[in-house]
Amino acid sequence: MGWITKWAWAVVLVTTLAACNLTTSSQLTDTPTPEPLTSVPSATPTSDIIPTNTLTATATFTATVPQPPTAVLPSCIPRVDWKQYVVLPGDTLFRIAERGNTTIAELTTGNCIDDPSKITAGQILYVPNDVATVTPRPTQTPEPTATLRPDERLEAYAILSGDDGTQGPQVGCGDSLILQSLPIARSEYAAENIETLIAYFGTAPEGTNTPSSSADFYNPLHGYNLSVDSITIIPGQVDVALSGEMILSGVCFDAILEAQLVGNILYLANVNNARITLNGTNLISYFDMSGDAPDDYVYTRDKFNLPLVP
């Protein structure tokens, strides 16, 4: 009987093992195949605005610089409380200021004048003081020599080319300054004579620098439109402020140009020294090529071989 029992247990064991293998195999083969993932539609926000690439908003910044408030000047009120003066032919504001013991600045302010050069004969000006009267002269054309007595004509220096100091002070490259009686009226005011002479030389004939006689003078200031802005005469010195263009043409010409201009200013002011500016710059800076002349340079009569005033 013992072997039967052992056999029976063996059968049971084999059966059990087979069942286990079956179960395991079933579990392995019956594993469900995962289903493919299906995308779930997500909620998409809708909008009535259709985006477009051409309507991209861009912030723009504009810098604004604050401007200072515009100054409002009070209206000019003429000085009607001053005396009245009627402008004469040939008058300039400078001449009126000189004869009236005042200044151009005071007259322009008191009469609301924008451009001091634009006054006309017959115009009424207000002046703080009495203006000394003078004989009226034409503005453009000087009086003919025949109508002026010798003692009425203005005497000034002219250039005699090639004279080399024989008949007057030697200047330039062998030339001379010669006193001549000019066809313009002389004033009792030195400053007015200076202004008149500078204007006269600017429009007078050029003359010749190759004279055939001692009467053939040369005018290097011909064509120069120089204006006198102010003249101040103190004992021994004259200060003159000019404006305009100074055109230089070479050593010899420049020397006689300077001599005629400065020499006559010294002569008519009857002083030994002159400080002259052109457009705010000392006149010497136009003629001194070394650049060593000081800004406060003062011309003297010695420079042009002129006789000194006692």
mmCIF file of C-alpha atoms in Angstrom:
data_model
loop_
_atom_site.group_PDB
_atom_site.id
_atom_site.type_symbol
_atom_site.label_atom_id
_atom_site.label_comp_id
_atom_site.label_asym_id
_atom_site.label_seq_id
_atom_site.Cartn_x
_atom_site.Cartn_y
_atom_site.Cartn_z
ATOM 1 C CA MET A 1 0.000 0.000 0.000
ATOM 2 C CA GLY A 2 2.935 2.355 0.653
ATOM 3 C CA TRP A 3 3.869 2.596 -2.928
ATOM 4 C CA ILE A 4 0.371 3.417 -3.906
ATOM 5 C CA THR A 5 0.359 6.343 -1.542
ATOM 6 C CA LYS A 6 3.621 7.676 -2.869
ATOM 7 C CA TRP A 7 2.323 7.337 -6.417
ATOM 8 C CA ALA A 8 -0.792 9.200 -5.557
ATOM 9 C CA TRP A 9 1.139 12.059 -4.048
ATOM 10 C CA ALA A 10 3.321 12.209 -7.097
ATOM 11 C CA VAL A 11 0.304 12.492 -9.350
ATOM 12 C CA VAL A 12 -1.118 15.255 -7.168
ATOM 13 C CA LEU A 13 2.177 17.120 -7.229
ATOM 14 C CA VAL A 14 2.465 16.912 -11.012
ATOM 15 C CA THR A 15 -1.110 18.040 -11.434
ATOM 16 C CA THR A 16 -0.603 20.946 -9.103
ATOM 17 C CA LEU A 17 2.539 22.115 -10.902
ATOM 18 C CA ALA A 18 0.771 21.914 -14.238
ATOM 19 C CA ALA A 19 -2.062 23.997 -12.920
ATOM 20 C CA CYS A 20 0.368 26.603 -11.654
ATOM 21 C CA ASN A 21 2.050 26.802 -15.038
ATOM 22 C CA LEU A 22 -1.285 27.203 -16.721
ATOM 23 C CA THR A 23 -2.289 29.996 -14.445
ATOM 24 C CA THR A 24 0.936 31.808 -14.949
ATOM 25 C CA SER A 25 0.788 31.429 -18.698
ATOM 26 C CA SER A 26 -2.774 32.608 -18.751
ATOM 27 C CA GLN A 27 -1.904 35.619 -16.710
ATOM 28 C CA LEU A 28 0.908 36.473 -19.083
ATOM 29 C CA THR A 29 -1.028 35.993 -22.282
ATOM 30 C CA ASP A 30 -4.264 37.505 -21.071
ATOM 31 C CA THR A 31 -2.730 40.877 -20.127
ATOM 32 C CA PRO A 32 -5.009 43.388 -21.812
ATOM 33 C CA THR A 33 -3.476 45.417 -24.611
ATOM 34 C CA PRO A 34 -3.527 49.149 -23.706
ATOM 35 C CA GLU A 35 -5.884 51.118 -25.863
ATOM 36 C CA PRO A 36 -4.362 53.957 -27.867
ATOM 37 C CA LEU A 37 -4.657 57.348 -26.284
ATOM 38 C CA THR A 38 -7.296 59.543 -27.793
ATOM 39 C CA SER A 39 -6.705 63.316 -27.524
ATOM 40 C CA VAL A 40 -9.448 65.036 -25.679
ATOM 41 C CA PRO A 41 -10.346 68.370 -27.223
ATOM 42 C CA SER A 42 -9.655 71.199 -24.835
ATOM 43 C CA ALA A 43 -11.762 74.275 -24.522
ATOM 44 C CA THR A 44 -10.391 76.955 -26.866
ATOM 45 C CA PRO A 45 -11.297 80.566 -26.074
ATOM 46 C CA THR A 46 -12.907 82.303 -28.966
ATOM 47 C CA SER A 47 -12.708 85.991 -29.784
ATOM 48 C CA ASP A 48 -14.347 88.264 -32.283
ATOM 49 C CA ILE A 49 -10.968 89.965 -32.875
ATOM 50 C CA ILE A 50 -8.976 88.274 -35.586
ATOM 51 C CA PRO A 51 -5.276 88.648 -34.841
ATOM 52 C CA THR A 52 -3.155 89.982 -37.627
ATOM 53 C CA ASN A 53 0.584 90.512 -37.923
ATOM 54 C CA THR A 54 0.204 94.012 -39.394
ATOM 55 C CA LEU A 55 -1.629 95.417 -36.408
ATOM 56 C CA THR A 56 1.005 94.865 -33.754
ATOM 57 C CA ALA A 57 0.661 97.545 -31.117
ATOM 58 C CA THR A 58 3.880 99.472 -30.477
ATOM 59 C CA ALA A 59 4.355 101.953 -27.698
ATOM 60 C CA THR A 60 5.627 105.287 -29.017
ATOM 61 C CA PHE A 61 7.280 107.834 -26.774
ATOM 62 C CA THR A 62 7.758 111.457 -27.878
ATOM 63 C CA ALA A 63 10.142 113.561 -25.853
ATOM 64 C CA THR A 64 8.804 117.018 -25.223
ATOM 65 C CA VAL A 65 11.354 119.658 -24.283
ATOM 66 C CA PRO A 66 9.819 122.458 -22.313
ATOM 67 C CA GLN A 67 10.367 125.803 -24.013
ATOM 68 C CA PRO A 68 11.171 128.935 -22.051
ATOM 69 C CA PRO A 69 8.409 131.464 -22.039
ATOM 70 C CA THR A 70 8.716 134.090 -24.759
ATOM 71 C CA ALA A 71 9.780 137.405 -23.362
ATOM 72 C CA VAL A 72 7.253 140.074 -24.093
ATOM 73 C CA LEU A 73 8.885 143.467 -24.294
ATOM 74 C CA PRO A 74 6.849 146.466 -23.339
ATOM 75 C CA SER A 75 5.836 148.728 -26.193
ATOM 76 C CA CYS A 76 8.304 151.512 -26.872
ATOM 77 C CA ILE A 77 7.037 154.940 -25.921
ATOM 78 C CA PRO A 78 8.803 157.921 -27.547
ATOM 79 C CA ARG A 79 10.101 160.612 -25.207
ATOM 80 C CA VAL A 80 7.588 163.256 -26.168
ATOM 81 C CA ASP A 81 8.666 165.203 -23.097
ATOM 82 C CA TRP A 82 11.979 165.970 -24.848
ATOM 83 C CA LYS A 83 12.602 168.776 -27.303
ATOM 84 C CA GLN A 84 11.799 168.310 -30.979
ATOM 85 C CA TYR A 85 14.472 168.348 -33.657
ATOM 86 C CA VAL A 86 13.873 168.307 -37.422
ATOM 87 C CA VAL A 87 16.410 166.156 -39.280
ATOM 88 C CA LEU A 88 18.377 168.152 -41.857
ATOM 89 C CA PRO A 89 19.723 166.921 -45.211
ATOM 90 C CA GLY A 90 23.023 165.172 -44.553
ATOM 91 C CA ASP A 91 22.226 164.530 -40.896
ATOM 92 C CA THR A 92 23.072 161.218 -39.277
ATOM 93 C CA LEU A 93 22.095 160.062 -35.830
ATOM 94 C CA PHE A 94 25.753 160.183 -34.865
ATOM 95 C CA ARG A 95 26.058 163.831 -35.897
ATOM 96 C CA ILE A 96 22.862 164.770 -34.088
ATOM 97 C CA ALA A 97 24.062 163.002 -30.939
ATOM 98 C CA GLU A 98 27.395 164.803 -31.119
ATOM 99 C CA ARG A 99 25.855 168.240 -31.605
ATOM 100 C CA GLY A 100 23.213 167.558 -28.975
ATOM 101 C CA ASN A 101 25.649 166.353 -26.310
ATOM 102 C CA THR A 102 23.962 162.954 -26.088
ATOM 103 C CA THR A 103 24.503 159.417 -27.405
ATOM 104 C CA ILE A 104 23.188 157.327 -30.283
ATOM 105 C CA ALA A 105 21.823 154.787 -27.788
ATOM 106 C CA GLU A 106 19.860 157.474 -25.962
ATOM 107 C CA LEU A 107 18.385 158.828 -29.193
ATOM 108 C CA THR A 108 17.405 155.401 -30.557
ATOM 109 C CA THR A 109 15.703 154.489 -27.283
ATOM 110 C CA GLY A 110 13.991 157.838 -26.881
ATOM 111 C CA ASN A 111 12.650 157.742 -30.456
ATOM 112 C CA CYS A 112 11.937 153.978 -30.748
ATOM 113 C CA ILE A 113 14.372 153.667 -33.677
ATOM 114 C CA ASP A 114 15.269 150.122 -34.746
ATOM 115 C CA ASP A 115 17.959 151.034 -37.290
ATOM 116 C CA PRO A 116 20.033 154.131 -36.418
ATOM 117 C CA SER A 117 21.159 154.461 -40.050
ATOM 118 C CA LYS A 118 17.633 155.036 -41.330
ATOM 119 C CA ILE A 119 16.595 158.588 -40.617
ATOM 120 C CA THR A 120 15.387 160.982 -43.291
ATOM 121 C CA ALA A 121 15.459 164.715 -43.845
ATOM 122 C CA GLY A 122 12.347 166.342 -42.372
ATOM 123 C CA GLN A 123 11.834 163.599 -39.795
ATOM 124 C CA ILE A 124 11.057 164.835 -36.286
ATOM 125 C CA LEU A 125 13.201 163.435 -33.492
ATOM 126 C CA TYR A 126 12.962 163.942 -29.766
ATOM 127 C CA VAL A 127 16.245 165.084 -28.210
ATOM 128 C CA PRO A 128 17.126 165.612 -24.545
ATOM 129 C CA ASN A 129 19.169 168.762 -25.237
ATOM 130 C CA ASP A 130 19.369 171.548 -27.774
ATOM 131 C CA VAL A 131 21.144 170.473 -30.972
ATOM 132 C CA ALA A 132 23.655 172.932 -32.377
ATOM 133 C CA THR A 133 22.715 174.007 -35.886
ATOM 134 C CA VAL A 134 25.011 173.582 -38.876
ATOM 135 C CA THR A 135 24.785 174.493 -42.514
ATOM 136 C CA PRO A 136 22.833 171.687 -44.235
ATOM 137 C CA ARG A 137 24.754 169.591 -46.746
ATOM 138 C CA PRO A 138 23.495 167.144 -49.371
ATOM 139 C CA THR A 139 23.606 163.544 -48.216
ATOM 140 C CA GLN A 140 25.040 161.912 -51.341
ATOM 141 C CA THR A 141 26.753 164.527 -53.492
ATOM 142 C CA PRO A 142 29.343 166.804 -51.875
ATOM 143 C CA GLU A 143 29.091 170.490 -52.545
ATOM 144 C CA PRO A 144 30.992 171.579 -55.648
ATOM 145 C CA THR A 145 34.359 173.124 -54.854
ATOM 146 C CA ALA A 146 33.361 176.340 -56.633
ATOM 147 C CA THR A 147 30.655 177.077 -54.058
ATOM 148 C CA LEU A 148 33.020 176.752 -51.099
ATOM 149 C CA ARG A 149 35.586 179.288 -50.042
ATOM 150 C CA PRO A 150 39.025 177.854 -49.303
ATOM 151 C CA ASP A 151 38.463 178.282 -45.576
ATOM 152 C CA GLU A 152 35.203 176.307 -45.838
ATOM 153 C CA ARG A 153 36.702 173.239 -47.462
ATOM 154 C CA LEU A 154 37.940 170.242 -45.535
ATOM 155 C CA GLU A 155 41.667 169.632 -45.699
ATOM 156 C CA ALA A 156 42.939 166.065 -45.405
ATOM 157 C CA TYR A 157 45.736 163.735 -46.462
ATOM 158 C CA ALA A 158 45.802 162.110 -49.899
ATOM 159 C CA ILE A 159 48.316 159.613 -51.288
ATOM 160 C CA LEU A 160 50.895 160.736 -53.852
ATOM 161 C CA SER A 161 52.413 157.584 -55.291
ATOM 162 C CA GLY A 162 56.156 157.470 -55.939
ATOM 163 C CA ASP A 163 56.882 160.758 -54.147
ATOM 164 C CA ASP A 164 58.932 158.886 -51.530
ATOM 165 C CA GLY A 165 58.465 161.510 -48.832
ATOM 166 C CA THR A 166 59.569 164.485 -50.924
ATOM 167 C CA GLN A 167 56.432 166.581 -50.418
ATOM 168 C CA GLY A 168 54.998 164.970 -47.314
ATOM 169 C CA PRO A 169 55.390 162.166 -44.769
ATOM 170 C CA GLN A 170 56.775 159.022 -46.408
ATOM 171 C CA VAL A 171 54.452 155.989 -46.239
ATOM 172 C CA GLY A 172 54.037 152.657 -47.981
ATOM 173 C CA CYS A 173 56.546 151.631 -50.626
ATOM 174 C CA GLY A 174 57.969 155.011 -51.594
ATOM 175 C CA ASP A 175 54.731 157.057 -51.410
ATOM 176 C CA SER A 176 53.747 160.208 -49.507
ATOM 177 C CA LEU A 177 50.861 161.681 -47.543
ATOM 178 C CA ILE A 178 50.034 165.100 -49.000
ATOM 179 C CA LEU A 179 47.558 167.564 -47.484
ATOM 180 C CA GLN A 180 44.867 168.519 -49.983
ATOM 181 C CA SER A 181 41.830 170.791 -49.924
ATOM 182 C CA LEU A 182 38.870 168.557 -50.710
ATOM 183 C CA PRO A 183 35.525 169.476 -52.320
ATOM 184 C CA ILE A 184 33.578 168.901 -49.099
ATOM 185 C CA ALA A 185 32.576 171.366 -46.418
ATOM 186 C CA ARG A 186 34.482 171.497 -43.164
ATOM 187 C CA SER A 187 32.582 171.269 -39.884
ATOM 188 C CA GLU A 188 33.529 172.874 -36.608
ATOM 189 C CA TYR A 189 33.231 169.400 -35.059
ATOM 190 C CA ALA A 190 36.248 167.136 -35.453
ATOM 191 C CA ALA A 191 34.215 163.943 -35.118
ATOM 192 C CA GLU A 192 31.862 165.034 -37.874
ATOM 193 C CA ASN A 193 34.803 165.813 -40.145
ATOM 194 C CA ILE A 194 36.182 162.314 -39.600
ATOM 195 C CA GLU A 195 32.851 160.707 -40.447
ATOM 196 C CA THR A 196 32.398 162.921 -43.514
ATOM 197 C CA LEU A 197 35.899 162.204 -44.806
ATOM 198 C CA ILE A 198 35.613 158.417 -44.470
ATOM 199 C CA ALA A 199 32.330 158.467 -46.369
ATOM 200 C CA TYR A 200 33.814 160.791 -49.001
ATOM 201 C CA PHE A 201 36.865 158.635 -49.680
ATOM 202 C CA GLY A 202 34.616 155.598 -50.112
ATOM 203 C CA THR A 203 32.811 157.182 -53.073
ATOM 204 C CA ALA A 204 35.487 159.566 -54.416
ATOM 205 C CA PRO A 205 37.403 158.597 -57.587
ATOM 206 C CA GLU A 206 40.216 156.104 -57.158
ATOM 207 C CA GLY A 207 42.721 158.353 -58.881
ATOM 208 C CA THR A 208 45.990 156.876 -60.064
ATOM 209 C CA ASN A 209 48.976 155.183 -58.477
ATOM 210 C CA THR A 210 51.121 156.114 -61.477
ATOM 211 C CA PRO A 211 50.929 159.921 -61.363
ATOM 212 C CA SER A 212 52.153 162.082 -64.201
ATOM 213 C CA SER A 213 52.206 165.173 -61.977
ATOM 214 C CA SER A 214 52.080 166.135 -58.313
ATOM 215 C CA ALA A 215 48.336 166.678 -58.687
ATOM 216 C CA ASP A 216 47.602 163.044 -59.538
ATOM 217 C CA PHE A 217 46.599 161.526 -56.247
ATOM 218 C CA TYR A 218 45.620 157.992 -55.379
ATOM 219 C CA ASN A 219 42.658 157.078 -53.165
ATOM 220 C CA PRO A 220 43.116 153.545 -51.742
ATOM 221 C CA LEU A 221 39.877 153.886 -49.746
ATOM 222 C CA HIS A 222 37.849 154.063 -52.965
ATOM 223 C CA GLY A 223 35.041 151.488 -52.851
ATOM 224 C CA TYR A 224 35.315 150.821 -49.123
ATOM 225 C CA ASN A 225 31.938 151.173 -47.443
ATOM 226 C CA LEU A 226 33.067 151.924 -43.898
ATOM 227 C CA SER A 227 30.632 153.332 -41.358
ATOM 228 C CA VAL A 228 31.464 155.289 -38.226
ATOM 229 C CA ASP A 229 29.682 153.838 -35.207
ATOM 230 C CA SER A 230 31.158 156.121 -32.572
ATOM 231 C CA ILE A 231 33.924 158.658 -32.010
ATOM 232 C CA THR A 232 35.210 159.802 -28.642
ATOM 233 C CA ILE A 233 37.859 162.492 -28.384
ATOM 234 C CA ILE A 234 39.700 163.050 -25.129
ATOM 235 C CA PRO A 235 42.839 165.118 -24.558
ATOM 236 C CA GLY A 236 45.609 163.519 -26.586
ATOM 237 C CA GLN A 237 43.620 160.576 -27.987
ATOM 238 C CA VAL A 238 40.681 159.690 -30.221
ATOM 239 C CA ASP A 239 38.744 156.404 -30.021
ATOM 240 C CA VAL A 240 36.918 155.421 -33.206
ATOM 241 C CA ALA A 241 34.637 152.418 -33.760
ATOM 242 C CA LEU A 242 34.127 151.473 -37.408
ATOM 243 C CA SER A 243 32.087 148.785 -39.115
ATOM 244 C CA GLY A 244 32.308 147.385 -42.621
ATOM 245 C CA GLU A 245 34.592 145.206 -44.709
ATOM 246 C CA MET A 246 38.354 145.575 -44.930
ATOM 247 C CA ILE A 247 39.867 144.017 -48.059
ATOM 248 C CA LEU A 248 43.646 143.839 -48.197
ATOM 249 C CA SER A 249 45.651 143.487 -51.416
ATOM 250 C CA GLY A 250 49.326 143.265 -50.533
ATOM 251 C CA VAL A 251 52.036 144.871 -48.444
ATOM 252 C CA CYS A 252 52.415 148.138 -50.379
ATOM 253 C CA PHE A 253 48.700 148.740 -50.923
ATOM 254 C CA ASP A 254 47.815 147.805 -47.349
ATOM 255 C CA ALA A 255 50.398 150.266 -46.014
ATOM 256 C CA ILE A 256 48.945 153.284 -47.837
ATOM 257 C CA LEU A 257 45.382 152.178 -47.057
ATOM 258 C CA GLU A 258 46.217 152.139 -43.355
ATOM 259 C CA ALA A 259 48.132 155.420 -43.600
ATOM 260 C CA GLN A 260 45.318 157.280 -45.349
ATOM 261 C CA LEU A 261 42.654 156.044 -42.932
ATOM 262 C CA VAL A 262 44.514 156.332 -39.630
ATOM 263 C CA GLY A 263 46.623 159.333 -40.612
ATOM 264 C CA ASN A 264 43.530 161.402 -41.376
ATOM 265 C CA ILE A 265 41.796 160.351 -38.161
ATOM 266 C CA LEU A 266 44.830 161.535 -36.175
ATOM 267 C CA TYR A 267 45.067 164.731 -38.212
ATOM 268 C CA LEU A 268 41.395 165.725 -38.018
ATOM 269 C CA ALA A 269 41.120 164.900 -34.311
ATOM 270 C CA ASN A 270 44.334 166.877 -33.726
ATOM 271 C CA VAL A 271 45.718 164.258 -31.349
ATOM 272 C CA ASN A 272 48.842 162.110 -31.170
ATOM 273 C CA ASN A 273 47.151 158.790 -30.382
ATOM 274 C CA ALA A 274 44.236 156.854 -31.849
ATOM 275 C CA ARG A 275 42.591 153.610 -30.833
ATOM 276 C CA ILE A 276 40.534 152.299 -33.755
ATOM 277 C CA THR A 277 38.357 149.203 -33.973
ATOM 278 C CA LEU A 278 36.683 147.613 -36.975
ATOM 279 C CA ASN A 279 33.698 145.373 -36.270
ATOM 280 C CA GLY A 280 34.783 145.247 -32.632
ATOM 281 C CA THR A 281 38.372 144.174 -33.405
ATOM 282 C CA ASN A 282 41.412 146.414 -33.099
ATOM 283 C CA LEU A 283 42.233 147.719 -36.572
ATOM 284 C CA ILE A 284 45.912 146.835 -36.203
ATOM 285 C CA SER A 285 45.024 143.114 -36.306
ATOM 286 C CA TYR A 286 44.035 143.523 -39.978
ATOM 287 C CA PHE A 287 47.413 144.971 -40.940
ATOM 288 C CA ASP A 288 49.889 143.387 -38.516
ATOM 289 C CA MET A 289 50.627 139.946 -39.962
ATOM 290 C CA SER A 290 52.860 138.979 -37.017
ATOM 291 C CA GLY A 291 49.881 138.677 -34.712
ATOM 292 C CA ASP A 292 51.928 140.230 -31.902
ATOM 293 C CA ALA A 293 49.976 143.489 -31.640
ATOM 294 C CA PRO A 294 47.996 143.718 -28.381
ATOM 295 C CA ASP A 295 44.220 144.055 -28.378
ATOM 296 C CA ASP A 296 44.515 147.511 -26.826
ATOM 297 C CA TYR A 297 46.999 148.722 -29.444
ATOM 298 C CA VAL A 298 47.083 152.501 -29.908
ATOM 299 C CA TYR A 299 48.213 154.126 -33.163
ATOM 300 C CA THR A 300 50.615 157.038 -32.914
ATOM 301 C CA ARG A 301 51.641 159.755 -35.353
ATOM 302 C CA ASP A 302 55.172 158.369 -35.378
ATOM 303 C CA LYS A 303 53.975 155.294 -37.267
ATOM 304 C CA PHE A 304 53.106 157.472 -40.277
ATOM 305 C CA ASN A 305 55.855 160.068 -39.866
ATOM 306 C CA LEU A 306 53.291 162.755 -39.058
ATOM 307 C CA PRO A 307 54.335 165.854 -37.100
ATOM 308 C CA LEU A 308 53.358 165.639 -33.453
ATOM 309 C CA VAL A 309 50.718 167.844 -31.884
ATOM 310 C CA PRO A 310 52.369 170.101 -29.264
#
